[in-house]
Amino acid sequence: MAATAKKKSAVYMRASKEIYAAAKSGIPDPNSNLALRSAIEKYRKVCPKDVIDRAIEKAKGGDATAYISGRYEFFGPGGSLIIVDTLSDNPNRALVGVRTIVTRKGGKMGAVSYNFQMLGVIDFAGDEAKRDEAEEALILGDVDVKQVNYENGYVEVETEPADLEKAKEVLNGIGVTEFEMAETTMVANEKVTLNDEDLGKFKTMMDELDDCEDVQNVYHNVENA
């Protein structure tokens, strides 16, 4: 129970910071602020509405907290590649905290972003027929689609980041209104499978990064994590 509560608290904190920062970046109204609308959509299913509302009200109230984003790249156990995004009011603390967690598990800082690309990713429940219908609709809707896949009861769409919102609108038009995921994210071009020893280190590292208050997102290329 305590572990579950801790995980929820970490998610709520990430949501609050990201929504607050998005609201502060422009008009604190999701109808006029695309970044805010995207942040709300990202956390809508995992956060209570009051967490979202409080973050927006905090931004409206003129709070002076300034969150600074950071991105750090690492080589991890067993040939894993890791990108960590932070959002913190103390960038030095964020860097030291993230670097300490990774290096304790044998990782080291290094440029790995060459193996990743930023994509718009949408997941929704469906079958192979829905996959085919979605692909056709997206192409006809002039969405820059990278690929549309089906696996285990879910359809996954990958687009250019700028076309994410357009893709959602097209999918709405064919009856897809609930998304398991609809956000821009870093996707690995090539993935690795870790052995048991390296996988154990990697999973412990991921848990510790997840608990770090300054960590906002973690991207990696591990297939079996």
XYZ file of N, CA and C in Angstrom:
675
model
N 0.824 -1.205 0.000
C 0.000 0.000 0.000
C 0.860 1.257 0.000
N 1.920 1.233 0.830
C 2.800 2.402 0.913
C 3.496 2.645 -0.412
N 3.941 1.550 -1.064
C 4.634 1.683 -2.350
C 3.696 2.243 -3.412
N 2.441 1.769 -3.392
C 1.462 2.261 -4.357
C 1.185 3.741 -4.151
N 1.054 4.134 -2.882
C 0.806 5.550 -2.568
C 1.974 6.416 -3.011
N 3.187 5.894 -2.848
C 4.385 6.636 -3.240
C 4.416 6.838 -4.747
N 4.054 5.799 -5.494
C 4.027 5.891 -6.951
C 2.990 6.907 -7.411
N 1.817 6.861 -6.784
C 0.771 7.823 -7.144
C 1.219 9.245 -6.864
N 1.853 9.429 -5.718
C 2.324 10.760 -5.346
C 3.325 11.288 -6.367
N 4.218 10.402 -6.853
C 5.217 10.811 -7.851
C 4.538 11.221 -9.156
N 3.525 10.461 -9.569
C 2.799 10.789 -10.803
C 2.077 12.120 -10.653
N 1.449 12.327 -9.504
C 0.710 13.569 -9.278
C 1.648 14.772 -9.294
N 2.845 14.593 -8.719
C 3.809 15.693 -8.706
C 4.272 16.022 -10.118
N 4.543 14.989 -10.925
C 4.960 15.231 -12.312
C 3.851 15.946 -13.081
N 2.638 15.479 -12.885
C 1.506 16.098 -13.572
C 1.366 17.555 -13.173
N 1.440 17.818 -11.882
C 1.274 19.178 -11.378
C 2.336 20.111 -11.952
N 3.588 19.665 -11.959
C 4.668 20.512 -12.472
C 4.526 20.768 -13.968
N 4.225 19.702 -14.722
C 4.151 19.848 -16.178
C 2.970 20.722 -16.585
N 1.841 20.529 -15.921
C 0.653 21.335 -16.232
C 0.871 22.780 -15.810
N 1.462 22.984 -14.640
C 1.766 24.340 -14.168
C 2.701 25.054 -15.146
N 3.782 24.364 -15.548
C 4.754 24.970 -16.466
C 4.103 25.296 -17.809
N 3.235 24.406 -18.294
C 2.549 24.652 -19.568
C 1.607 25.841 -19.446
N 0.903 25.926 -18.327
C -0.020 27.044 -18.110
C 0.731 28.364 -18.014
N 1.907 28.345 -17.385
C 2.707 29.561 -17.242
C 3.332 29.987 -18.563
N 3.470 29.034 -19.500
C 4.143 29.343 -20.767
C 3.267 30.172 -21.714
N 1.993 30.281 -21.393
C 1.073 31.043 -22.253
C -0.187 31.378 -21.488
N -1.293 31.406 -22.194
C -2.574 31.653 -21.540
C -2.972 30.400 -20.757
N -3.332 30.525 -19.468
C -3.680 29.340 -18.667
C -5.070 28.791 -18.975
N -5.341 28.599 -20.256
C -6.632 28.085 -20.728
C -6.345 27.033 -21.805
N -6.731 25.784 -21.566
C -6.421 24.723 -22.543
C -7.026 24.951 -23.915
N -8.078 25.756 -24.002
C -8.680 26.029 -25.303
C -7.796 26.926 -26.168
N -6.906 27.678 -25.513
C -6.038 28.613 -26.238
C -4.564 28.240 -26.156
N -4.239 27.234 -25.357
C -2.848 26.874 -25.089
C -2.658 25.398 -25.415
N -2.050 25.114 -26.580
C -1.886 23.730 -27.031
C -1.020 22.917 -26.081
N 0.054 23.532 -25.554
C 0.931 22.812 -24.633
C 0.175 22.403 -23.379
N -0.672 23.295 -22.890
C -1.466 22.988 -21.696
C -2.484 21.897 -21.998
N -3.129 21.988 -23.145
C -4.118 20.980 -23.528
C -3.461 19.608 -23.643
N -2.268 19.561 -24.208
C -1.554 18.289 -24.355
C -1.146 17.720 -22.999
N -0.703 18.588 -22.092
C -0.303 18.138 -20.758
C -1.495 17.585 -19.987
N -2.633 18.252 -20.095
C -3.839 17.775 -19.416
C -4.253 16.419 -19.974
N -4.230 16.286 -21.300
C -4.607 15.022 -21.937
C -3.677 13.896 -21.509
N -2.392 14.212 -21.363
C -1.399 13.212 -20.976
C -1.704 12.619 -19.612
N -2.151 13.457 -18.670
C -2.332 13.000 -17.298
C -3.786 12.794 -16.903
N -4.705 13.028 -17.815
C -6.123 12.997 -17.482
C -6.566 11.669 -16.880
N -6.009 10.552 -17.389
C -6.449 9.237 -16.928
C -5.745 8.768 -15.659
N -4.664 9.405 -15.292
C -3.891 8.919 -14.136
C -3.930 9.871 -12.955
N -4.569 11.020 -13.120
C -4.622 12.021 -12.049
C -6.054 12.457 -11.774
N -6.382 12.709 -10.507
C -7.690 13.293 -10.203
C -7.799 14.684 -10.813
N -9.003 15.064 -11.136
C -9.243 16.366 -11.752
C -8.751 17.509 -10.868
N -8.841 17.344 -9.546
C -8.449 18.446 -8.666
C -6.949 18.716 -8.714
N -6.130 17.680 -9.014
C -4.690 17.884 -9.160
C -4.422 18.787 -10.368
N -5.123 18.519 -11.455
C -4.979 19.310 -12.673
C -5.473 20.738 -12.441
N -6.641 20.841 -11.832
C -7.228 22.168 -11.605
C -6.353 23.023 -10.691
N -5.782 22.414 -9.647
C -4.937 23.171 -8.713
C -3.691 23.705 -9.409
N -3.117 22.909 -10.303
C -1.919 23.345 -11.026
C -2.225 24.545 -11.907
N -3.384 24.516 -12.570
C -3.769 25.636 -13.433
C -4.072 26.874 -12.595
N -4.768 26.700 -11.474
C -5.087 27.834 -10.609
C -3.821 28.445 -10.014
N -2.842 27.596 -9.720
C -1.565 28.084 -9.198
C -0.889 28.990 -10.228
N -0.937 28.594 -11.477
C -0.354 29.406 -12.551
C -1.122 30.717 -12.726
N -2.449 30.633 -12.636
C -3.268 31.840 -12.760
C -3.009 32.817 -11.629
N -2.662 32.267 -10.452
C -2.470 33.103 -9.278
C -1.161 33.848 -9.235
N -0.358 33.711 -10.255
C 0.883 34.477 -10.314
C 2.015 33.895 -9.496
N 1.946 32.591 -9.194
C 3.043 31.946 -8.464
C 4.346 32.142 -9.222
N 5.418 32.418 -8.480
C 6.690 32.769 -9.124
C 7.639 31.590 -9.299
N 7.201 30.387 -8.935
C 8.075 29.222 -9.086
C 8.465 29.038 -10.547
N 9.757 28.858 -10.796
C 10.250 28.673 -12.167
C 10.855 27.280 -12.292
N 10.208 26.437 -13.082
C 10.736 25.098 -13.336
C 11.565 25.136 -14.617
N 12.759 24.589 -14.523
C 13.697 24.580 -15.650
C 13.850 23.141 -16.140
N 13.719 22.958 -17.444
C 13.829 21.614 -18.007
C 15.278 21.266 -18.301
N 15.581 19.984 -18.223
C 16.920 19.482 -18.547
C 16.812 18.134 -19.233
N 17.810 17.790 -20.008
C 17.853 16.483 -20.671
C 19.250 15.901 -20.519
N 19.314 14.654 -20.043
C 20.590 13.997 -19.783
C 20.583 12.624 -20.443
N 21.701 12.280 -21.076
C 21.795 11.042 -21.840
C 22.846 10.126 -21.216
N 22.531 8.816 -21.221
C 23.403 7.849 -20.555
C 23.497 6.540 -21.327
N 24.658 5.892 -21.182
C 24.812 4.488 -21.526
C 24.540 3.708 -20.249
N 23.619 2.747 -20.308
C 23.251 1.985 -19.123
C 23.748 0.556 -19.186
N 23.280 -0.302 -18.272
C 23.714 -1.702 -18.229
C 23.414 -2.444 -19.527
N 24.332 -3.300 -19.942
C 24.090 -4.215 -21.052
C 23.830 -3.576 -22.395
N 24.379 -2.387 -22.625
C 24.165 -1.728 -23.904
C 22.865 -0.943 -23.986
N 22.214 -0.749 -22.850
C 20.998 0.064 -22.849
C 21.345 1.536 -23.036
N 20.432 2.260 -23.656
C 20.587 3.690 -23.888
C 19.421 4.399 -23.201
N 19.723 5.464 -22.470
C 18.720 6.096 -21.615
C 18.754 7.604 -21.788
N 17.581 8.194 -21.907
C 17.438 9.649 -21.926
C 16.514 10.024 -20.769
N 16.971 10.955 -19.944
C 16.177 11.384 -18.785
C 15.868 12.872 -18.932
N 14.581 13.203 -18.908
C 14.148 14.597 -18.897
C 13.794 15.001 -17.472
N 14.277 16.160 -17.055
C 13.953 16.672 -15.731
C 13.185 17.976 -15.846
N 12.448 18.287 -14.804
C 11.745 19.557 -14.683
C 11.866 19.942 -13.217
N 12.692 20.959 -12.950
C 13.063 21.219 -11.560
C 13.269 22.707 -11.296
N 13.045 23.097 -10.050
C 13.373 24.461 -9.636
C 14.827 24.559 -9.182
N 15.553 23.431 -9.276
C 16.967 23.391 -8.908
C 17.708 22.480 -9.889
N 18.151 22.996 -11.039
C 18.778 22.168 -12.071
C 20.026 21.420 -11.598
N 20.816 22.032 -10.717
C 22.015 21.349 -10.223
C 21.641 20.109 -9.420
N 20.629 20.239 -8.572
C 20.156 19.084 -7.808
C 19.647 17.997 -8.736
N 18.935 18.406 -9.789
C 18.389 17.439 -10.740
C 19.498 16.650 -11.417
N 20.521 17.343 -11.889
C 21.624 16.677 -12.572
C 22.348 15.710 -11.645
N 22.692 16.173 -10.453
C 23.427 15.321 -9.506
C 22.596 14.099 -9.130
N 21.303 14.310 -8.893
C 20.448 13.198 -8.502
C 20.336 12.141 -9.579
N 20.100 12.569 -10.813
C 19.951 11.630 -11.925
C 21.272 10.919 -12.207
N 22.367 11.663 -12.261
C 23.669 11.061 -12.561
C 24.059 10.046 -11.495
N 23.769 10.341 -10.236
C 24.104 9.413 -9.148
C 23.333 8.107 -9.284
N 22.042 8.201 -9.593
C 21.221 6.993 -9.739
C 21.753 6.109 -10.858
N 22.090 6.703 -11.997
C 22.531 5.910 -13.150
C 23.923 5.335 -12.940
N 24.854 6.134 -12.440
C 26.238 5.654 -12.288
C 26.348 4.571 -11.224
N 25.482 4.581 -10.232
C 25.503 3.521 -9.214
C 25.202 2.154 -9.811
N 24.511 2.135 -10.939
C 24.182 0.877 -11.598
C 25.093 0.606 -12.787
N 26.242 1.284 -12.818
C 27.228 1.024 -13.855
C 27.065 1.837 -15.109
N 26.147 2.809 -15.104
C 25.956 3.633 -16.284
C 26.930 4.794 -16.332
N 26.964 5.473 -17.459
C 27.815 6.653 -17.598
C 27.181 7.612 -18.596
N 27.480 8.884 -18.431
C 26.923 9.888 -19.337
C 27.543 9.762 -20.720
N 26.739 9.999 -21.742
C 27.220 9.947 -23.117
C 26.092 10.238 -24.077
N 26.430 10.622 -25.283
C 25.421 10.997 -26.274
C 24.747 9.754 -26.856
N 23.447 9.625 -26.653
C 22.713 8.458 -27.149
C 21.491 8.846 -27.977
N 21.227 10.126 -28.103
C 19.995 10.558 -28.771
C 19.971 10.202 -30.252
N 21.134 9.843 -30.829
C 21.180 9.428 -32.230
C 20.284 8.219 -32.479
N 20.013 7.419 -31.414
C 19.220 6.206 -31.571
C 17.728 6.435 -31.295
N 17.336 7.678 -31.100
C 15.939 7.983 -30.789
C 15.399 9.034 -31.753
N 14.105 9.013 -31.929
C 13.440 10.082 -32.674
C 12.170 10.487 -31.930
N 11.850 11.765 -32.001
C 10.634 12.264 -31.376
C 9.456 12.005 -32.304
N 8.438 11.332 -31.766
C 7.261 10.992 -32.558
C 5.997 11.293 -31.768
N 4.907 11.494 -32.482
C 3.596 11.492 -31.855
C 3.119 10.054 -31.809
N 2.728 9.573 -30.631
C 2.307 8.177 -30.480
C 0.895 8.133 -29.904
N 0.029 7.384 -30.569
C -1.356 7.217 -30.135
C -1.656 5.727 -30.031
N -2.136 5.304 -28.869
C -2.558 3.918 -28.659
C -4.049 3.891 -28.343
N -4.758 2.942 -28.940
C -6.171 2.778 -28.611
C -6.592 1.329 -28.831
N -7.639 0.918 -28.113
C -8.135 -0.445 -28.238
C -8.768 -0.636 -29.612
N -8.460 -1.791 -30.233
C -9.014 -2.063 -31.557
C -8.517 -3.395 -32.082
N -8.993 -3.765 -33.267
C -8.567 -5.006 -33.902
C -7.842 -4.697 -35.213
N -7.507 -5.738 -35.955
C -6.753 -5.529 -37.196
C -7.569 -4.750 -38.225
N -8.878 -4.965 -38.223
C -9.726 -4.220 -39.160
C -9.696 -2.727 -38.803
N -9.698 -2.415 -37.517
C -9.641 -1.019 -37.093
C -8.287 -0.417 -37.433
N -7.255 -1.225 -37.360
C -5.917 -0.757 -37.763
C -5.932 -0.315 -39.213
N -6.516 -1.167 -40.072
C -6.568 -0.853 -41.500
C -7.412 0.392 -41.761
N -8.549 0.495 -41.063
C -9.423 1.661 -41.227
C -8.709 2.935 -40.777
N -7.996 2.843 -39.634
C -7.275 4.013 -39.108
C -6.184 4.453 -40.065
N -5.426 3.495 -40.594
C -4.345 3.848 -41.505
C -4.881 4.554 -42.748
N -5.951 4.024 -43.316
C -6.530 4.637 -44.511
C -7.037 6.047 -44.213
N -7.733 6.209 -43.072
C -8.278 7.518 -42.714
C -7.174 8.535 -42.470
N -6.107 8.125 -41.837
C -4.998 9.035 -41.550
C -4.301 9.486 -42.831
N -4.111 8.549 -43.758
C -3.479 8.899 -45.031
C -4.365 9.855 -45.826
N -5.664 9.540 -45.883
C -6.604 10.410 -46.597
C -6.736 11.769 -45.902
N -6.508 11.779 -44.576
C -6.584 13.021 -43.816
C -5.311 13.835 -43.869
N -4.365 13.420 -44.714
C -3.110 14.141 -44.910
C -2.295 14.241 -43.624
N -2.333 13.164 -42.821
C -1.505 13.080 -41.619
C -0.184 12.416 -41.992
N 0.918 12.981 -41.518
C 2.243 12.407 -41.796
C 2.443 11.194 -40.891
N 1.997 10.041 -41.374
C 2.026 8.799 -40.592
C 3.337 8.060 -40.834
N 3.975 7.637 -39.734
C 5.189 6.838 -39.850
C 4.845 5.354 -39.948
N 3.963 4.894 -39.066
C 3.486 3.527 -39.146
C 2.242 3.347 -38.273
N 1.459 2.323 -38.607
C 0.286 1.962 -37.819
C 0.377 0.459 -37.570
N 0.445 0.065 -36.299
C 0.635 -1.339 -35.943
C -0.517 -1.845 -35.085
N -0.716 -3.161 -35.114
C -1.706 -3.809 -34.253
C -1.009 -4.908 -33.461
N -1.285 -4.957 -32.142
C -0.742 -6.029 -31.316
C -1.558 -6.143 -30.028
N -1.956 -7.376 -29.732
C -2.616 -7.707 -28.460
C -3.802 -6.795 -28.124
N -4.644 -6.561 -29.126
C -5.864 -5.815 -28.870
C -5.718 -4.303 -28.895
N -4.553 -3.812 -29.318
C -4.347 -2.367 -29.373
C -3.738 -1.961 -30.712
N -4.167 -0.804 -31.180
C -3.603 -0.204 -32.383
C -2.682 0.930 -31.944
N -1.482 0.976 -32.523
C -0.547 2.056 -32.219
C -0.227 2.823 -33.488
N -0.394 4.134 -33.405
C -0.126 5.029 -34.526
C 1.082 5.884 -34.188
N 2.020 5.984 -35.120
C 3.170 6.872 -34.960
C 3.121 7.927 -36.059
N 3.221 9.205 -35.655
C 3.150 10.309 -36.598
C 4.289 11.288 -36.332
N 4.424 12.236 -37.232
C 5.272 13.381 -36.931
C 4.653 14.125 -35.742
N 5.468 14.636 -34.816
C 4.922 15.321 -33.634
C 3.926 16.427 -33.972
N 4.207 17.181 -35.026
C 3.330 18.298 -35.385
C 1.954 17.836 -35.838
N 1.827 16.561 -36.206
C 0.552 16.049 -36.702
C -0.234 15.262 -35.655
N 0.217 15.286 -34.404
C -0.454 14.505 -33.364
C -1.913 14.925 -33.196
N -2.162 16.219 -33.059
C -3.529 16.690 -32.840
C -4.403 16.414 -34.059
N -3.845 16.592 -35.253
C -4.602 16.297 -36.475
C -4.966 14.814 -36.537
N -4.023 13.961 -36.135
C -4.281 12.516 -36.142
C -5.414 12.157 -35.181
N -5.422 12.782 -34.011
C -6.492 12.527 -33.039
C -7.852 12.921 -33.608
N -7.900 14.045 -34.305
C -9.158 14.506 -34.903
C -9.642 13.534 -35.978
N -8.703 13.048 -36.798
C -9.065 12.074 -37.831
C -9.602 10.800 -37.195
N -8.940 10.324 -36.135
C -9.383 9.104 -35.458
C -10.737 9.303 -34.786
N -10.968 10.493 -34.243
C -12.297 10.803 -33.710
C -13.364 10.610 -34.784
N -13.007 10.975 -36.012
C -13.946 10.887 -37.132
C -14.327 9.475 -37.513
N -13.518 8.485 -37.115
C -13.879 7.084 -37.394
C -14.306 6.368 -36.110
N -14.659 7.175 -35.108
C -15.236 6.605 -33.896
C -14.283 6.279 -32.780
N -13.007 6.642 -32.926
C -12.037 6.399 -31.856
C -11.974 7.652 -30.984
N -12.532 7.565 -29.793
C -12.604 8.742 -28.918
C -11.838 8.556 -27.610
N -11.454 7.313 -27.300
C -10.699 7.035 -26.074
C -9.309 6.543 -26.434
N -8.290 7.237 -25.919
C -6.907 6.874 -26.208
C -6.206 6.416 -24.933
N -5.507 5.300 -25.033
C -4.675 4.859 -23.914
C -3.460 5.763 -23.777
N -3.004 6.285 -24.907
C -1.851 7.184 -24.938
C -2.008 8.079 -26.159
N -1.695 9.347 -25.992
C -1.713 10.281 -27.123
C -0.778 11.423 -26.762
N 0.493 11.277 -27.087
C 1.483 12.275 -26.691
C 2.721 12.177 -27.573
N 3.543 13.196 -27.522
C 4.840 13.137 -28.193
C 5.837 12.476 -27.245
N 6.653 11.595 -27.781
C 7.594 10.855 -26.955
C 8.801 10.453 -27.781
N 9.880 10.104 -27.111
C 11.090 9.632 -27.781
C 10.983 8.121 -27.988
N 11.170 7.677 -29.223
C 11.063 6.255 -29.570
C 12.415 5.776 -30.086
N 12.877 4.650 -29.552
C 14.173 4.104 -29.959
C 14.089 3.499 -31.353
N 15.097 3.768 -32.173
C 15.160 3.190 -33.517
C 15.522 1.708 -33.461
N 16.418 1.363 -32.561
C 16.835 -0.027 -32.383
C 16.798 -0.358 -30.898
N 16.312 -1.567 -30.561
C 16.183 -1.959 -29.161
C 17.123 -3.115 -28.817
N 17.365 -3.284 -27.513
C 18.213 -4.365 -27.041
C 17.435 -5.197 -26.023
N 17.848 -6.465 -25.908
C 17.291 -7.362 -24.893
C 18.390 -7.648 -23.876
N 18.119 -7.369 -22.607
C 19.129 -7.522 -21.566
C 19.076 -8.904 -20.931
N 20.247 -9.393 -20.491
C 20.267 -10.637 -19.726
C 19.736 -10.381 -18.320
N 19.553 -11.436 -17.549
C 18.909 -11.305 -16.236
C 19.654 -10.360 -15.304
N 20.979 -10.460 -15.288
C 21.761 -9.611 -14.381
C 21.626 -8.136 -14.747
N 21.826 -7.832 -16.022
C 21.717 -6.436 -16.460
C 20.284 -5.923 -16.338
N 19.328 -6.806 -16.595
C 17.930 -6.397 -16.496
C 17.569 -6.033 -15.058
N 18.118 -6.789 -14.106
C 17.877 -6.475 -12.701
C 18.406 -5.094 -12.336
N 19.620 -4.793 -12.792
C 20.202 -3.468 -12.538
C 19.362 -2.375 -13.202
N 18.950 -2.664 -14.433
C 18.191 -1.669 -15.193
C 16.859 -1.363 -14.516
N 16.153 -2.403 -14.086
C 14.848 -2.192 -13.460
C 14.974 -1.437 -12.143
N 16.021 -1.744 -11.370
C 16.245 -1.005 -10.123
C 16.517 0.464 -10.423
N 17.306 0.719 -11.457
C 17.592 2.092 -11.882
C 16.308 2.812 -12.273
N 15.447 2.147 -13.051
C 14.188 2.763 -13.471
C 13.309 3.100 -12.267
N 13.271 2.202 -11.286
C 12.481 2.452 -10.076
C 13.003 3.675 -9.333
N 14.327 3.787 -9.240
C 14.913 4.919 -8.519
C 14.697 6.230 -9.277
N 14.791 6.178 -10.587
C 14.504 7.380 -11.386
C 13.041 7.774 -11.243
N 12.172 6.776 -11.184
C 10.748 7.050 -11.034
C 10.445 7.741 -9.701
N 11.253 7.424 -8.680
C 11.057 8.018 -7.359
C 11.713 9.390 -7.222
N 12.556 9.772 -8.178
C 13.297 11.037 -8.087
C 12.355 12.207 -8.383
N 12.279 13.153 -7.473
C 11.303 14.240 -7.600
C 11.540 15.132 -8.811
N 12.767 15.173 -9.323
C 13.068 16.072 -10.435
C 12.895 15.422 -11.801
N 12.722 14.107 -11.846
C 12.613 13.395 -13.119
C 11.193 13.517 -13.666
N 11.095 13.901 -14.933
C 9.794 14.063 -15.563
C 9.479 12.916 -16.519
N 10.435 12.552 -17.360
C 10.253 11.458 -18.315
C 11.553 10.684 -18.478
N 11.426 9.386 -18.730
C 12.585 8.546 -19.011
C 12.296 7.752 -20.284
N 13.236 7.785 -21.212
C 13.118 7.036 -22.463
C 14.291 6.060 -22.543
N 14.049 4.870 -23.105
C 15.128 3.883 -23.199
C 14.888 2.960 -24.393
N 15.847 2.093 -24.637
C 15.758 1.203 -25.794
C 15.721 -0.275 -25.386
N 15.272 -0.558 -24.161
C 15.266 -1.933 -23.658
C 13.952 -2.612 -24.020
N 14.044 -3.706 -24.760
C 12.866 -4.421 -25.246
C 12.150 -5.158 -24.140
N 12.901 -5.784 -23.228
C 12.299 -6.679 -22.236
C 12.168 -6.064 -20.854
N 12.169 -4.730 -20.773
C 12.044 -4.071 -19.462
C 10.594 -4.134 -18.975
